[in-house]
Amino acid sequence: MKMPKSRPPASLNTGRWRAGAESSQGLGFTLTELLVVMTIITLLAGMLLPVLTAAKGKAVQLDCQGHLKQIGLVLTQYTDDYCGTLMEEVDDNGIKWGERLTREGYLPNAQLLHCPKIAPFPPWLKYHYAYGINGHLTNPFGSPFKLINLNGSSKKILGIDAERYWAAWYAGPTAGVITYLHNRGTNMVFCDGHVASANDVPSKYYYGIDRGDPPQDQKRLWWLHPNDMFW
């Protein structure tokens, strides 16, 4: 005759169930804890978002400066090939400088004329200019200027962020005006090939507002002064 299996005491079963319940409760979160975690995540996101936005804007600005750097290099190469003569912004046939540089193989890609900060333009608008060449240098005396005659090339603007293919201190408010697209700054390439950024370049118009002529010494960033020339 088989003996029935004995069952553990009720007190043991109850204790085991309580232990399991306590361990399950220990793995969860209270509503207060969840709210605290969500608040911390929100605060961290709010702190990181401006940093990420600024980093993205800086990357775009550096990309734009790379465009200007290459434009400055090819313009210098052009002057070397043409006995030191700087290219005019528009030649006698009405061809602008960017198109001519591209056609003659100096500029490898017309997209370099386009600032990455600006939304892409239609494919048929091939030669859109987001950079203006300094109109004070291209034809200052009624004939093309020889860059080799320039003294202090590191202090003379060659190209700059602008709304058209040329720029000048007096340009604007709708033509050739300087643009401040990069963290309220504009990018420039100088005649010696280096690039820089500034929040305010000496010019008559600033964000479309006429503020009068800049002082003579500040205009020398643009135009030629007798002391800026080798005679």
Coordinates of C-alpha atoms in Angstrom, one line a residue:
M1 CA 0.0 0.0 0.0
K2 CA 1.4 3.3 -1.1
M3 CA 1.7 6.1 1.3
P4 CA 0.4 9.5 0.2
K5 CA 3.1 12.1 -0.4
S6 CA 3.4 14.6 2.4
R7 CA 2.8 18.3 1.6
P8 CA 5.1 21.0 2.9
P9 CA 3.6 23.0 5.7
A10 CA 1.4 25.9 4.7
S11 CA 3.8 28.3 6.3
L12 CA 6.6 27.4 3.9
N13 CA 4.4 27.9 0.8
T14 CA 3.3 31.2 2.1
G15 CA 6.8 32.4 2.8
R16 CA 8.0 31.3 -0.7
W17 CA 5.1 33.3 -2.3
R18 CA 6.0 36.3 -0.3
A19 CA 9.6 36.1 -1.2
G20 CA 8.7 36.0 -4.9
A21 CA 6.4 38.9 -4.7
E22 CA 9.0 41.0 -2.9
S23 CA 11.6 40.2 -5.6
S24 CA 9.1 41.1 -8.4
Q25 CA 8.2 44.4 -6.7
G26 CA 11.9 45.2 -6.4
L27 CA 12.4 45.1 -10.2
G28 CA 9.8 47.8 -10.9
F29 CA 9.8 51.6 -10.8
T30 CA 7.4 53.8 -9.0
L31 CA 5.7 56.7 -10.8
T32 CA 7.9 59.2 -9.0
E33 CA 11.0 57.5 -10.2
L34 CA 9.8 57.4 -13.8
L35 CA 9.0 61.1 -13.7
V36 CA 12.5 61.9 -12.3
V37 CA 14.2 59.9 -15.0
M38 CA 12.1 61.5 -17.7
T39 CA 12.9 65.0 -16.3
I40 CA 16.6 64.3 -16.4
I41 CA 16.4 63.0 -20.0
T42 CA 14.5 66.1 -21.0
L43 CA 17.0 68.4 -19.3
L44 CA 20.0 66.6 -21.0
A45 CA 18.3 66.9 -24.4
G46 CA 17.7 70.6 -23.8
M47 CA 21.3 71.1 -23.0
L48 CA 22.7 69.0 -25.9
L49 CA 20.5 70.3 -28.6
P50 CA 22.0 73.8 -28.8
V51 CA 25.5 72.3 -28.8
L52 CA 24.6 69.9 -31.6
T53 CA 23.0 72.7 -33.6
A54 CA 26.0 74.9 -33.1
A55 CA 28.3 72.1 -34.2
K56 CA 26.3 71.5 -37.3
G57 CA 26.3 75.2 -38.2
K58 CA 30.1 75.3 -37.7
A59 CA 30.5 72.3 -40.0
V60 CA 28.5 74.1 -42.7
Q61 CA 30.6 77.3 -42.2
L62 CA 33.8 75.3 -42.6
D63 CA 32.4 73.7 -45.8
C64 CA 31.6 77.2 -47.1
Q65 CA 35.1 78.4 -46.2
G66 CA 36.5 75.4 -48.1
H67 CA 34.6 76.6 -51.2
L68 CA 36.0 80.0 -50.9
K69 CA 39.5 78.6 -50.3
Q70 CA 39.4 76.7 -53.5
I71 CA 37.9 79.7 -55.4
G72 CA 40.8 81.8 -54.1
L73 CA 43.3 79.2 -55.2
V74 CA 41.9 78.9 -58.8
L75 CA 41.8 82.7 -59.1
T76 CA 45.4 82.8 -58.1
Q77 CA 46.2 80.1 -60.6
Y78 CA 44.4 82.0 -63.3
T79 CA 46.4 85.2 -62.5
D80 CA 49.6 83.2 -62.8
D81 CA 48.6 81.9 -66.2
Y82 CA 47.7 85.3 -67.4
C83 CA 50.8 87.2 -66.4
G84 CA 49.5 88.2 -63.0
T85 CA 46.3 89.7 -64.3
L86 CA 43.2 89.2 -62.1
M87 CA 40.0 87.9 -63.8
E88 CA 37.3 90.5 -64.3
E89 CA 33.9 89.7 -62.8
V90 CA 32.3 89.8 -66.3
D91 CA 34.3 89.6 -69.5
D92 CA 33.6 91.3 -72.8
N93 CA 31.3 88.5 -73.9
G94 CA 29.2 88.8 -70.8
I95 CA 30.5 85.6 -69.2
K96 CA 30.8 85.8 -65.4
W97 CA 34.0 84.8 -63.6
G98 CA 32.6 81.5 -62.2
E99 CA 31.3 80.3 -65.5
R100 CA 34.6 81.2 -67.2
L101 CA 36.7 79.4 -64.5
T102 CA 34.5 76.3 -64.9
R103 CA 34.6 76.3 -68.7
E104 CA 38.4 76.8 -68.8
G105 CA 38.9 73.9 -66.3
Y106 CA 40.2 75.9 -63.4
L107 CA 37.1 75.3 -61.3
P108 CA 36.3 71.5 -61.2
N109 CA 32.7 71.9 -60.2
A110 CA 30.2 74.7 -60.6
Q111 CA 28.7 73.6 -57.2
L112 CA 31.6 75.3 -55.5
L113 CA 30.0 78.6 -56.4
H114 CA 27.1 77.6 -54.2
C115 CA 27.1 78.1 -50.4
P116 CA 26.1 74.9 -48.6
K117 CA 24.0 77.0 -46.2
I118 CA 21.6 77.9 -49.0
A119 CA 18.9 75.5 -50.2
P120 CA 19.8 73.7 -53.5
F121 CA 18.8 75.4 -56.7
P122 CA 17.2 73.7 -59.7
P123 CA 19.7 71.8 -62.0
W124 CA 19.0 74.2 -64.9
L125 CA 20.4 77.1 -62.8
K126 CA 23.9 75.9 -63.1
Y127 CA 25.9 79.0 -62.3
H128 CA 24.2 80.4 -59.2
Y129 CA 26.6 82.6 -57.3
A130 CA 26.6 82.7 -53.5
Y131 CA 30.1 84.3 -53.6
G132 CA 31.0 87.7 -54.9
I133 CA 34.4 88.7 -56.3
N134 CA 35.7 92.0 -55.1
G135 CA 34.6 94.5 -57.8
H136 CA 37.1 97.1 -56.6
L137 CA 40.0 94.8 -57.7
T138 CA 38.8 93.3 -60.9
N139 CA 38.7 96.5 -63.0
P140 CA 39.9 99.4 -60.8
F141 CA 41.5 101.6 -63.5
G142 CA 39.4 100.7 -66.5
S143 CA 41.5 97.7 -67.3
P144 CA 42.1 94.3 -65.6
F145 CA 44.2 94.6 -62.4
K146 CA 47.5 92.9 -62.0
L147 CA 47.5 91.0 -58.7
I148 CA 51.3 90.9 -58.6
N149 CA 51.2 94.7 -58.1
L150 CA 49.3 94.4 -54.8
N151 CA 51.1 95.2 -51.6
G152 CA 49.5 93.7 -48.4
S153 CA 47.5 90.9 -50.1
S154 CA 46.6 89.4 -46.7
K155 CA 44.5 92.5 -45.9
K156 CA 42.6 92.7 -49.2
I157 CA 39.3 90.9 -49.8
L158 CA 39.3 88.7 -53.0
G159 CA 35.9 87.0 -52.6
I160 CA 33.1 87.0 -50.0
D161 CA 29.6 85.7 -49.2
A162 CA 27.3 87.8 -51.3
E163 CA 24.0 87.7 -53.1
R164 CA 25.5 88.1 -56.5
Y165 CA 28.7 87.3 -58.5
W166 CA 30.4 90.6 -57.4
A167 CA 30.6 92.5 -54.1
A168 CA 31.8 96.0 -53.0
W169 CA 31.6 98.1 -49.9
Y170 CA 28.9 100.3 -51.5
A171 CA 26.8 97.4 -53.0
G172 CA 23.2 96.9 -52.0
P173 CA 20.6 96.8 -50.8
T174 CA 19.6 94.3 -53.5
A175 CA 22.7 93.7 -55.6
G176 CA 26.1 92.4 -54.5
V177 CA 25.2 92.9 -50.8
I178 CA 27.2 90.9 -48.3
T179 CA 25.3 88.0 -46.6
Y180 CA 25.8 86.9 -43.0
L181 CA 24.6 83.3 -43.2
H182 CA 26.9 81.5 -40.7
N183 CA 26.1 82.3 -37.1
R184 CA 25.6 85.9 -38.1
G185 CA 29.0 85.9 -39.8
T186 CA 30.3 86.1 -43.3
N187 CA 33.1 84.2 -44.9
M188 CA 35.9 85.8 -46.9
V189 CA 38.9 84.8 -48.9
F190 CA 41.8 87.2 -49.2
C191 CA 44.2 87.9 -52.0
D192 CA 47.0 85.8 -50.3
G193 CA 44.6 82.8 -50.2
H194 CA 43.7 82.6 -46.5
V195 CA 40.1 82.5 -45.4
A196 CA 38.4 84.2 -42.4
S197 CA 35.0 85.0 -41.0
A198 CA 33.7 88.2 -39.5
N199 CA 30.4 89.4 -38.0
D200 CA 30.6 92.8 -39.6
V201 CA 32.5 93.8 -42.7
P202 CA 32.9 97.5 -43.5
S203 CA 30.1 98.1 -46.0
K204 CA 27.4 100.7 -46.7
Y205 CA 24.6 98.2 -46.2
Y206 CA 24.2 95.8 -43.3
Y207 CA 21.3 93.4 -43.4
G208 CA 19.7 95.7 -46.0
I209 CA 20.0 98.8 -43.8
D210 CA 21.8 101.8 -45.1
R211 CA 24.3 102.9 -42.5
G212 CA 26.4 105.3 -44.6
D213 CA 29.9 105.0 -45.9
P214 CA 32.5 103.2 -43.8
P215 CA 35.6 105.1 -42.7
Q216 CA 38.4 105.4 -45.3
D217 CA 40.8 103.2 -43.4
Q218 CA 38.2 100.4 -43.3
K219 CA 37.5 100.7 -47.0
R220 CA 41.0 99.6 -47.6
L221 CA 39.8 96.0 -47.1
W222 CA 38.1 96.5 -50.4
W223 CA 39.6 99.2 -52.7
L224 CA 43.1 100.1 -53.7
H225 CA 45.0 102.8 -51.9
P226 CA 48.3 104.2 -53.3
N227 CA 50.1 102.5 -50.4
D228 CA 48.6 99.2 -51.3
M229 CA 50.4 99.1 -54.7
F230 CA 53.9 98.3 -55.9
W231 CA 54.8 101.1 -58.3

